[in-house]
Short mmCIF file of C-alpha atoms and ligand atoms in Angstrom, two decimals:
data_model
loop_
_atom_site.label_atom_id
_atom_site.label_comp_id
_atom_site.label_asym_id
_atom_site.label_seq_id
_atom_site.Cartn_x
_atom_site.Cartn_y
_atom_site.Cartn_z
CA UNK A 1449 -14.45 -23.40 1.38
CA UNK A 1450 -13.77 -21.23 -1.57
CA UNK A 1451 -15.84 -19.79 -4.18
CA UNK A 1452 -15.59 -21.16 -7.68
CA UNK A 1453 -14.07 -17.75 -8.59
CA UNK A 1454 -11.28 -18.18 -6.11
CA UNK A 1455 -7.83 -18.50 -7.02
CA UNK A 1456 -6.50 -22.31 -5.23
CA UNK A 1457 -3.36 -22.69 -3.79
CA UNK A 1458 -2.84 -25.99 -5.69
CA UNK A 1459 -3.48 -24.19 -9.24
CA UNK A 1460 -0.82 -21.49 -8.76
CA UNK A 1461 1.27 -21.31 -11.36
CA UNK A 1462 4.34 -21.53 -9.04
CA UNK A 1463 7.59 -20.04 -7.77
CA UNK A 1464 10.63 -18.93 -10.55
CA UNK A 1465 12.69 -21.90 -8.38
CA UNK A 1466 10.45 -24.50 -7.41
CA UNK A 1467 10.72 -25.75 -3.85
CA UNK A 1468 9.89 -28.86 -2.03
CA UNK A 1469 6.36 -28.74 -0.39
CA UNK A 1470 6.24 -27.55 3.13
CA UNK A 1471 4.76 -29.91 5.62
CA UNK A 1472 2.09 -28.12 7.35
CA UNK A 1473 1.98 -24.54 5.24
CA UNK A 1474 0.32 -23.94 1.76
CA UNK A 1475 2.50 -22.35 -0.63
CA UNK A 1476 0.56 -18.41 -0.28
CA UNK A 1477 0.92 -18.96 3.59
CA UNK A 1478 4.60 -19.47 3.19
CA UNK A 1479 4.29 -16.37 1.17
CA UNK A 1480 2.57 -14.14 3.78
CA UNK A 1481 5.43 -15.70 6.36
CA UNK A 1482 8.37 -14.78 3.84
CA UNK A 1483 6.90 -10.85 3.40
CA UNK A 1484 6.29 -10.90 7.34
CA UNK A 1485 10.28 -11.78 7.81
CA UNK A 1486 11.26 -9.56 5.23
CA UNK A 1487 13.78 -6.54 6.15
CA UNK A 1488 11.33 -4.24 3.85
CA UNK A 1489 8.13 -4.93 5.66
CA UNK A 1490 10.25 -4.52 9.15
CA UNK A 1491 11.06 -0.92 7.53
CA UNK A 1492 7.63 -0.19 7.40
CA UNK A 1493 7.50 0.73 10.99
CA UNK A 1494 9.50 3.75 10.24
CA UNK A 1495 8.18 5.19 6.96
CA UNK A 1496 5.46 8.15 7.15
CA UNK A 1497 2.29 7.07 6.16
CA UNK A 1498 0.67 10.54 6.67
CA UNK A 1499 2.02 12.06 9.60
CA UNK A 1500 5.79 12.00 10.86
CA UNK A 1501 6.51 10.44 13.98
CA UNK A 1502 6.56 14.39 15.53
CA UNK A 1503 3.02 14.24 15.97
CA UNK A 1504 2.45 11.45 18.15
CA UNK A 1505 3.69 7.78 18.36
CA UNK A 1506 0.29 6.50 18.46
CA UNK A 1507 -0.41 7.76 14.75
CA UNK A 1508 -0.41 5.24 11.86
CA UNK A 1509 2.93 4.34 9.94
CA UNK A 1510 3.17 2.53 7.21
CA UNK A 1511 3.63 -0.65 9.33
CA UNK A 1512 -0.01 -0.33 11.21
CA UNK A 1513 -1.49 1.03 8.18
CA UNK A 1514 -0.74 -2.30 6.28
CA UNK A 1515 -2.29 -4.29 9.55
CA UNK A 1516 -5.28 -2.24 8.91
CA UNK A 1517 -5.34 -2.86 4.95
CA UNK A 1518 -4.63 -6.74 6.05
CA UNK A 1519 -7.45 -6.71 8.75
CA UNK A 1520 -10.34 -5.01 6.21
CA UNK A 1521 -8.99 -7.37 3.28
CA UNK A 1522 -9.54 -10.33 5.07
CA UNK A 1523 -12.79 -9.71 6.44
CA UNK A 1524 -13.95 -8.96 3.05
CA UNK A 1525 -12.15 -12.10 1.52
CA UNK A 1526 -13.57 -14.31 3.85
CA UNK A 1527 -17.12 -13.32 3.22
CA UNK A 1528 -16.63 -13.44 -0.38
CA UNK A 1529 -14.98 -17.02 0.03
CA UNK A 1530 -11.87 -16.02 -1.85
CA UNK A 1531 -8.19 -17.31 -0.63
CA UNK A 1532 -7.91 -15.63 2.58
CA UNK A 1533 -4.00 -16.64 2.30
CA UNK A 1534 -3.29 -15.07 -0.99
CA UNK A 1535 -5.43 -12.08 0.51
CA UNK A 1536 -3.31 -11.46 3.33
CA UNK A 1537 -0.05 -12.07 1.62
CA UNK A 1538 -1.25 -9.31 -0.89
CA UNK A 1539 -2.34 -6.69 2.04
CA UNK A 1540 0.97 -7.30 3.95
CA UNK A 1541 3.32 -6.64 0.87
CA UNK A 1542 1.10 -3.84 -0.81
CA UNK A 1543 3.24 -0.95 0.58
CA UNK A 1544 6.87 -2.17 0.76
CA UNK A 1545 7.97 -0.48 -2.39
CA UNK A 1546 7.28 2.88 -0.79
CA UNK A 1547 10.32 5.41 -0.09
CA UNK A 1548 10.82 7.13 3.04
CA UNK A 1549 8.48 10.47 3.86
CA UNK A 1550 5.43 9.24 2.31
CA UNK A 1551 3.89 10.65 -1.15
CA UNK A 1552 6.20 13.62 -1.02
CA UNK A 1553 9.13 11.30 -1.11
CA UNK A 1554 7.20 8.83 -4.11
CA UNK A 1555 7.28 12.28 -5.56
CA UNK A 1556 10.66 13.89 -5.27
CA UNK A 1557 12.19 10.33 -5.94
CA UNK A 1558 10.16 10.34 -9.10
CA UNK A 1559 11.18 13.85 -10.16
CA UNK A 1560 14.83 13.22 -9.44
CA UNK A 1561 14.86 10.27 -11.63
CA UNK A 1562 13.17 11.84 -14.62
CA UNK A 1563 16.08 14.50 -14.82
CA UNK A 1564 17.85 11.47 -15.96
CA UNK A 1565 15.08 9.47 -18.24
CA UNK A 1566 13.86 7.23 -15.45
CA UNK A 1567 11.12 7.25 -13.46
CA UNK A 1568 10.10 5.79 -10.01
CA UNK A 1569 6.73 3.61 -9.26
CA UNK A 1570 6.33 2.22 -5.94
CA UNK A 1571 4.92 -0.90 -7.32
CA UNK A 1572 7.59 -1.89 -9.41
CA UNK A 1573 9.97 -1.01 -7.01
CA UNK A 1574 8.17 -3.71 -4.46
CA UNK A 1575 8.62 -6.12 -7.45
CA UNK A 1576 12.45 -5.51 -7.55
CA UNK A 1577 12.37 -5.96 -3.44
CA UNK A 1578 10.72 -9.17 -3.81
CA UNK A 1579 12.59 -10.65 -6.77
CA UNK A 1580 15.82 -9.49 -6.10
CA UNK A 1581 16.99 -7.33 -2.92
CA UNK A 1582 15.72 -9.77 -0.27
CA UNK A 1583 18.91 -11.83 0.61
CA UNK A 1584 17.65 -14.39 2.86
CA UNK A 1585 17.98 -17.84 1.32
CA UNK A 1586 20.87 -19.73 0.18
CA UNK A 1587 18.88 -21.38 -2.60
CA UNK A 1588 18.01 -17.88 -4.62
CA UNK A 1589 17.54 -14.35 -4.68
CA UNK A 1590 15.03 -12.48 -3.18
CA UNK A 1591 11.76 -14.27 -1.64
CA UNK A 1592 10.41 -16.28 -4.58
CA UNK A 1593 6.93 -15.57 -4.01
CA UNK A 1594 4.22 -17.46 -6.04
CA UNK A 1595 3.14 -16.08 -9.25
CA UNK A 1596 -0.18 -14.99 -7.91
CA UNK A 1597 1.83 -12.71 -5.34
CA UNK A 1598 4.20 -11.21 -7.57
CA UNK A 1599 1.28 -10.61 -9.93
CA UNK A 1600 -0.87 -9.14 -7.30
CA UNK A 1601 2.05 -6.71 -6.31
CA UNK A 1602 2.12 -5.18 -10.03
CA UNK A 1603 -1.56 -5.08 -10.61
CA UNK A 1604 -3.44 -4.39 -7.37
CA UNK A 1605 -4.00 -1.28 -7.73
CA UNK A 1606 -2.80 -0.24 -11.30
CA UNK A 1607 -3.00 -1.39 -15.13
CA UNK A 1608 0.20 -1.15 -16.63
CA UNK A 1609 -0.01 -1.44 -20.32
CA UNK A 1610 1.53 -4.33 -22.11
CA UNK A 1611 2.93 -2.58 -24.78
CA UNK A 1612 4.70 0.00 -22.29
CA UNK A 1613 5.85 -2.46 -20.16
CA UNK A 1614 7.34 -5.56 -22.05
CA UNK A 1615 9.35 -6.54 -19.19
CA UNK A 1616 6.47 -7.49 -17.47
CA UNK A 1617 4.78 -9.73 -19.70
CA UNK A 1618 4.70 -12.89 -17.94
CA UNK A 1619 2.10 -10.95 -15.32
CA UNK A 1620 -0.70 -11.27 -18.15
CA UNK A 1621 -1.14 -7.30 -18.20
CA UNK A 1622 -3.97 -7.73 -20.74
CA UNK A 1623 -6.03 -9.40 -18.46
CA UNK A 1624 -8.07 -8.60 -14.90
CA UNK A 1625 -6.20 -9.57 -11.81
CA UNK A 1626 -7.88 -12.23 -9.71
CA UNK A 1627 -10.33 -10.79 -7.14
CA UNK A 1628 -8.22 -11.69 -4.06
CA UNK A 1629 -5.58 -8.84 -5.80
CA UNK A 1630 -8.59 -6.40 -7.07
CA UNK A 1631 -9.51 -6.26 -3.39
CA UNK A 1632 -6.54 -4.79 -1.77
CA UNK A 1633 -6.63 -1.45 -3.51
CA UNK A 1634 -9.99 -0.72 -2.47
CA UNK A 1635 -9.52 -2.41 1.34
CA UNK A 1636 -6.12 0.15 1.23
CA UNK A 1637 -8.91 3.21 0.32
CA UNK A 1638 -11.28 1.69 3.07
CA UNK A 1639 -8.21 1.58 5.45
CA UNK A 1640 -6.50 5.48 4.96
CA UNK A 1641 -9.78 7.02 4.44
CA UNK A 1642 -10.93 6.26 7.96
CA UNK A 1643 -7.61 6.45 9.94
CA UNK A 1644 -6.73 9.81 8.25
CA UNK A 1645 -10.03 11.41 9.47
CA UNK A 1646 -9.03 9.72 12.95
CA UNK A 1647 -5.43 10.95 12.87
CA UNK A 1648 -5.98 14.44 11.46
CA UNK A 1649 -8.96 14.93 14.08
CA UNK A 1650 -6.43 13.44 17.03
CA UNK A 1651 -4.11 16.16 15.75
CA UNK A 1652 -6.37 19.11 15.84
CA UNK A 1653 -5.39 19.75 11.96
CA UNK A 1654 -9.18 18.29 11.45
CA UNK A 1655 -11.55 20.47 13.25
CA UNK A 1656 -15.19 18.55 14.58
CA UNK A 1657 -17.58 20.91 12.53
CA UNK A 1658 -15.27 20.98 9.18
CA UNK A 1659 -15.33 16.97 9.34
CA UNK A 1660 -19.14 17.28 9.95
CA UNK A 1661 -19.77 19.95 7.29
CA UNK A 1662 -17.36 18.14 4.71
CA UNK A 1663 -18.44 14.58 4.68
CA UNK A 1664 -21.97 14.05 5.00
CA UNK A 1665 -21.63 10.26 5.96
CA UNK A 1666 -19.86 11.08 8.65
CA UNK A 1667 -22.27 14.02 9.91
CA UNK A 1668 -25.28 11.39 9.44
CA UNK A 1669 -23.17 8.88 11.65
CA UNK A 1670 -22.16 11.16 14.28
CA UNK A 1671 -25.53 12.92 14.20
CA UNK A 1672 -27.06 9.24 15.24
CA UNK A 1673 -24.23 8.87 17.77
CA UNK A 1674 -25.10 12.00 19.57
CA UNK A 1675 -28.73 10.98 19.91
CA UNK A 1676 -27.56 7.27 21.31
CA UNK A 1677 -24.84 8.50 23.43
CA UNK A 1678 -25.83 12.07 24.97
CA UNK A 1679 -23.37 12.06 27.67
CA UNK A 1680 -20.09 10.88 26.21
CA UNK A 1681 -17.04 12.71 25.38
CA UNK A 1682 -16.80 14.21 21.56
CA UNK A 1683 -14.04 11.57 21.07
CA UNK A 1684 -15.88 8.55 21.79
CA UNK A 1685 -18.84 10.04 19.63
CA UNK A 1686 -16.37 10.43 16.59
CA UNK A 1687 -14.93 6.94 17.05
CA UNK A 1688 -18.69 5.38 16.84
CA UNK A 1689 -18.83 7.31 13.51
CA UNK A 1690 -15.56 6.47 12.05
CA UNK A 1691 -16.30 2.72 12.96
CA UNK A 1692 -19.95 2.85 11.42
CA UNK A 1693 -18.35 4.52 8.15
CA UNK A 1694 -16.05 1.94 8.04
CA UNK A 1695 -18.58 -0.82 8.29
CA UNK A 1696 -20.68 0.94 5.90
CA UNK A 1697 -17.46 0.78 3.50
CA UNK A 1698 -16.75 -2.88 3.93
CA UNK A 1699 -20.32 -4.06 3.85
CA UNK A 1700 -21.23 -2.08 0.69
CA UNK A 1701 -17.66 -3.66 -0.93
CA UNK A 1702 -19.09 -7.41 0.05
CA UNK A 1703 -22.48 -7.17 -1.05
CA UNK A 1704 -21.86 -4.83 -4.26
CA UNK A 1705 -19.03 -6.95 -5.24
CA UNK A 1706 -21.43 -10.24 -5.04
CA UNK A 1707 -23.54 -8.72 -7.35
CA UNK A 1708 -20.88 -7.84 -9.61
CA UNK A 1709 -19.72 -11.44 -9.93
CA UNK A 1710 -23.32 -12.71 -10.58
CA UNK A 1711 -23.80 -10.12 -13.40
CA UNK A 1712 -20.71 -11.23 -14.78
CA UNK A 1713 -21.41 -14.73 -14.75
CA UNK A 1714 -17.89 -15.24 -13.40
CA UNK A 1715 -17.49 -18.66 -12.18
CA UNK A 1716 -13.73 -19.34 -12.54
CA UNK A 1717 -10.41 -17.43 -11.85
CA UNK A 1718 -10.37 -17.16 -15.76
CA UNK A 1719 -13.84 -15.50 -15.99
CA UNK A 1720 -12.72 -12.94 -13.52
CA UNK A 1721 -9.16 -12.45 -15.48
CA UNK A 1722 -11.36 -12.16 -19.08
CA UNK A 1723 -14.01 -10.07 -17.56
CA UNK A 1724 -14.07 -6.64 -19.24
CA UNK A 1725 -13.69 -4.14 -15.99
CA UNK A 1726 -12.68 -4.93 -12.17
CA UNK A 1727 -15.23 -6.78 -10.20
CA UNK A 1728 -14.38 -5.82 -6.65
CA UNK A 1729 -16.29 -2.45 -6.63
CA UNK A 1730 -18.58 -0.20 -4.15
CA UNK A 1731 -22.28 0.76 -5.19
CA UNK A 1732 -22.58 3.83 -7.03
CA UNK A 1733 -24.08 5.60 -3.90
CA UNK A 1734 -20.97 4.13 -1.55
CA UNK A 1735 -18.54 5.09 -4.04
CA UNK A 1736 -19.66 8.90 -3.90
CA UNK A 1737 -19.50 9.05 0.01
CA UNK A 1738 -16.00 7.52 -0.27
CA UNK A 1739 -15.18 10.10 -2.68
CA UNK A 1740 -16.45 12.88 -0.84
CA UNK A 1741 -14.10 11.75 2.00
CA UNK A 1742 -10.74 11.30 0.31
CA UNK A 1743 -11.78 14.97 -1.47
CA UNK A 1744 -12.14 16.18 1.84
CA UNK A 1745 -8.89 14.74 3.16
CA UNK A 1746 -6.91 16.07 0.09
CA UNK A 1747 -8.50 19.79 0.65
CA UNK A 1748 -8.04 19.97 4.37
CA UNK A 1749 -5.31 17.72 5.35
CA UNK A 1750 -3.01 16.12 2.94
CA UNK A 1751 -1.86 19.70 1.26
CA UNK A 1752 -2.51 21.33 4.71
CA UNK A 1753 0.02 24.20 5.33
CA UNK A 1754 0.64 22.70 8.85
CA UNK A 1755 2.11 19.21 6.99
CA UNK A 1756 3.88 21.28 4.30
CA UNK A 1757 6.82 22.15 6.15
CA UNK A 1758 8.15 18.38 6.65
CA UNK A 1759 6.88 17.44 3.16
CA UNK A 1760 9.34 20.20 1.87
CA UNK A 1761 12.11 18.88 4.12
CA UNK A 1762 11.66 15.12 2.59
CA UNK A 1763 11.65 16.24 -0.68
CA UNK A 1764 14.63 18.25 -0.25
CA UNK A 1765 16.35 15.51 1.63
CA UNK A 1766 15.92 13.22 -1.00
CA UNK A 1767 16.51 15.46 -3.87
CA UNK A 1768 19.90 16.22 -2.82
CA UNK A 1769 20.79 13.31 -1.44
CA UNK A 1770 20.03 11.70 -4.86
CA UNK A 1771 22.20 14.07 -6.85
CA UNK A 1772 24.87 13.82 -4.32
CA UNK A 1773 25.51 10.02 -4.79
CA UNK A 1774 25.00 10.87 -8.40
CA UNK A 1775 27.77 13.08 -8.81
CA UNK A 1776 29.97 11.22 -5.90
CA UNK A 1777 29.10 7.19 -6.48
CA UNK A 1778 32.56 6.53 -4.55
CA UNK A 1779 30.21 7.42 -1.57
CA UNK A 1780 27.78 4.76 -1.87
CA UNK A 1781 28.41 1.50 0.27
CA UNK A 1782 30.32 -1.44 -1.85
CA UNK A 1783 27.20 -3.50 -2.89
CA UNK A 1784 25.52 -0.25 -4.48
CA UNK A 1785 29.04 0.39 -6.23
CA UNK A 1786 29.09 -2.91 -7.15
CA UNK A 1787 25.42 -2.88 -8.53
CA UNK A 1788 26.40 0.51 -10.58
CA UNK A 1789 28.71 -1.65 -12.76
CA UNK A 1790 25.70 -3.82 -13.88
CA UNK A 1791 22.84 -1.14 -13.85
CA UNK A 1792 22.34 2.73 -14.57
CA UNK A 1793 23.75 4.79 -11.56
CA UNK A 1794 20.76 7.00 -11.03
CA UNK A 1795 18.57 3.51 -10.67
CA UNK A 1796 21.06 2.02 -8.04
CA UNK A 1797 21.11 5.15 -6.26
CA UNK A 1798 17.00 5.30 -6.48
CA UNK A 1799 16.82 1.48 -5.41
CA UNK A 1800 19.16 2.67 -2.35
CA UNK A 1801 17.10 5.84 -1.30
CA UNK A 1802 14.09 4.31 -2.13
CA UNK A 1803 15.02 1.18 0.82
CA UNK A 1804 15.53 3.75 3.45
CA UNK A 1805 13.84 4.26 6.55
CA UNK A 1806 12.66 8.21 7.27
CA UNK A 1807 15.15 8.01 10.67
CA UNK A 1808 17.89 6.30 8.12
CA UNK A 1809 17.72 8.81 5.57
CA UNK A 1810 17.73 11.80 7.91
CA UNK A 1811 20.92 10.66 9.35
CA UNK A 1812 22.32 10.13 6.01
CA UNK A 1813 21.47 13.97 5.23
CA UNK A 1814 22.86 15.04 8.82
CA UNK A 1815 26.16 13.72 8.23
CA UNK A 1816 26.47 15.11 4.38
CA UNK A 1817 25.48 18.76 5.34
MG1 LIG B 494 -1.42 1.40 1.53
#
């Protein structure tokens, strides 16, 4: 049973190339399955989220992060009676546009592009992947995803201004995305905040006392866990505290979004689209807690000197290879040389690099040193 403000698959604006109905999967289920079967999705396994593989092979990579986002988003969507199939497709596709080496890689690729008057944006890149780069089907290029999935790729985390991005005009930039897409951004925030505390602690880059003094919510739950389980090892109390943080964020997101929907009198997808602000939101109290945890991670983990060496190396690899292929386009694979006849060379080189896994770009770099 879907809520009146949920997206209905029967009312989808459809695919670019119309296709016959599938006998037992609806269009959003097929979109989800197409994402899972795409190359870009499989490559997430070898892309850095925060920690490179050097640290441990049980830390999150972009694929396992994506699965955690999908789990959280499905849970919230089911409670809000949203379209879970659409939410799952959006969660699984939300990070496919990320280049190798995490945010350091993204920054370096953007800087390299800006020297040529362009820029790099992972959401726009994800749209190019699903529209153009994936070659699986004989009848069309790309994955031919439903409108609502393509719209969500563009609009889940960021509002692009209609006058700055005329090429995206079909995605209704002046209106809010459906709740299914709004949800992805916050499920992403919940997933990585908790996961990065977890991996940060496990890697010993974050110490228990600094987490407790830097993240009040964690400290509260840890104190409870100490009282409930005085005799278990610290790591298990840590896990219990992270679990409670996750539950608090998810529970609050569900309750507060229900209130926002009520207050906005949203009774249809059109009401959601026309509402002035996004409706999927944490309560002010929990938003403050979440921001404190996030700020703590920025201060202590994301910019920590221990991660810096690899970030710098990642940036250097991307910058040098970008310049290499821009000055020596004959060294590009034939498919990219052909593309460069129709598109600006920096864009083609950027697309090539952005699609690479950490492993693959590292090999490319070694070969050219
Ligand atoms: Mg993400």
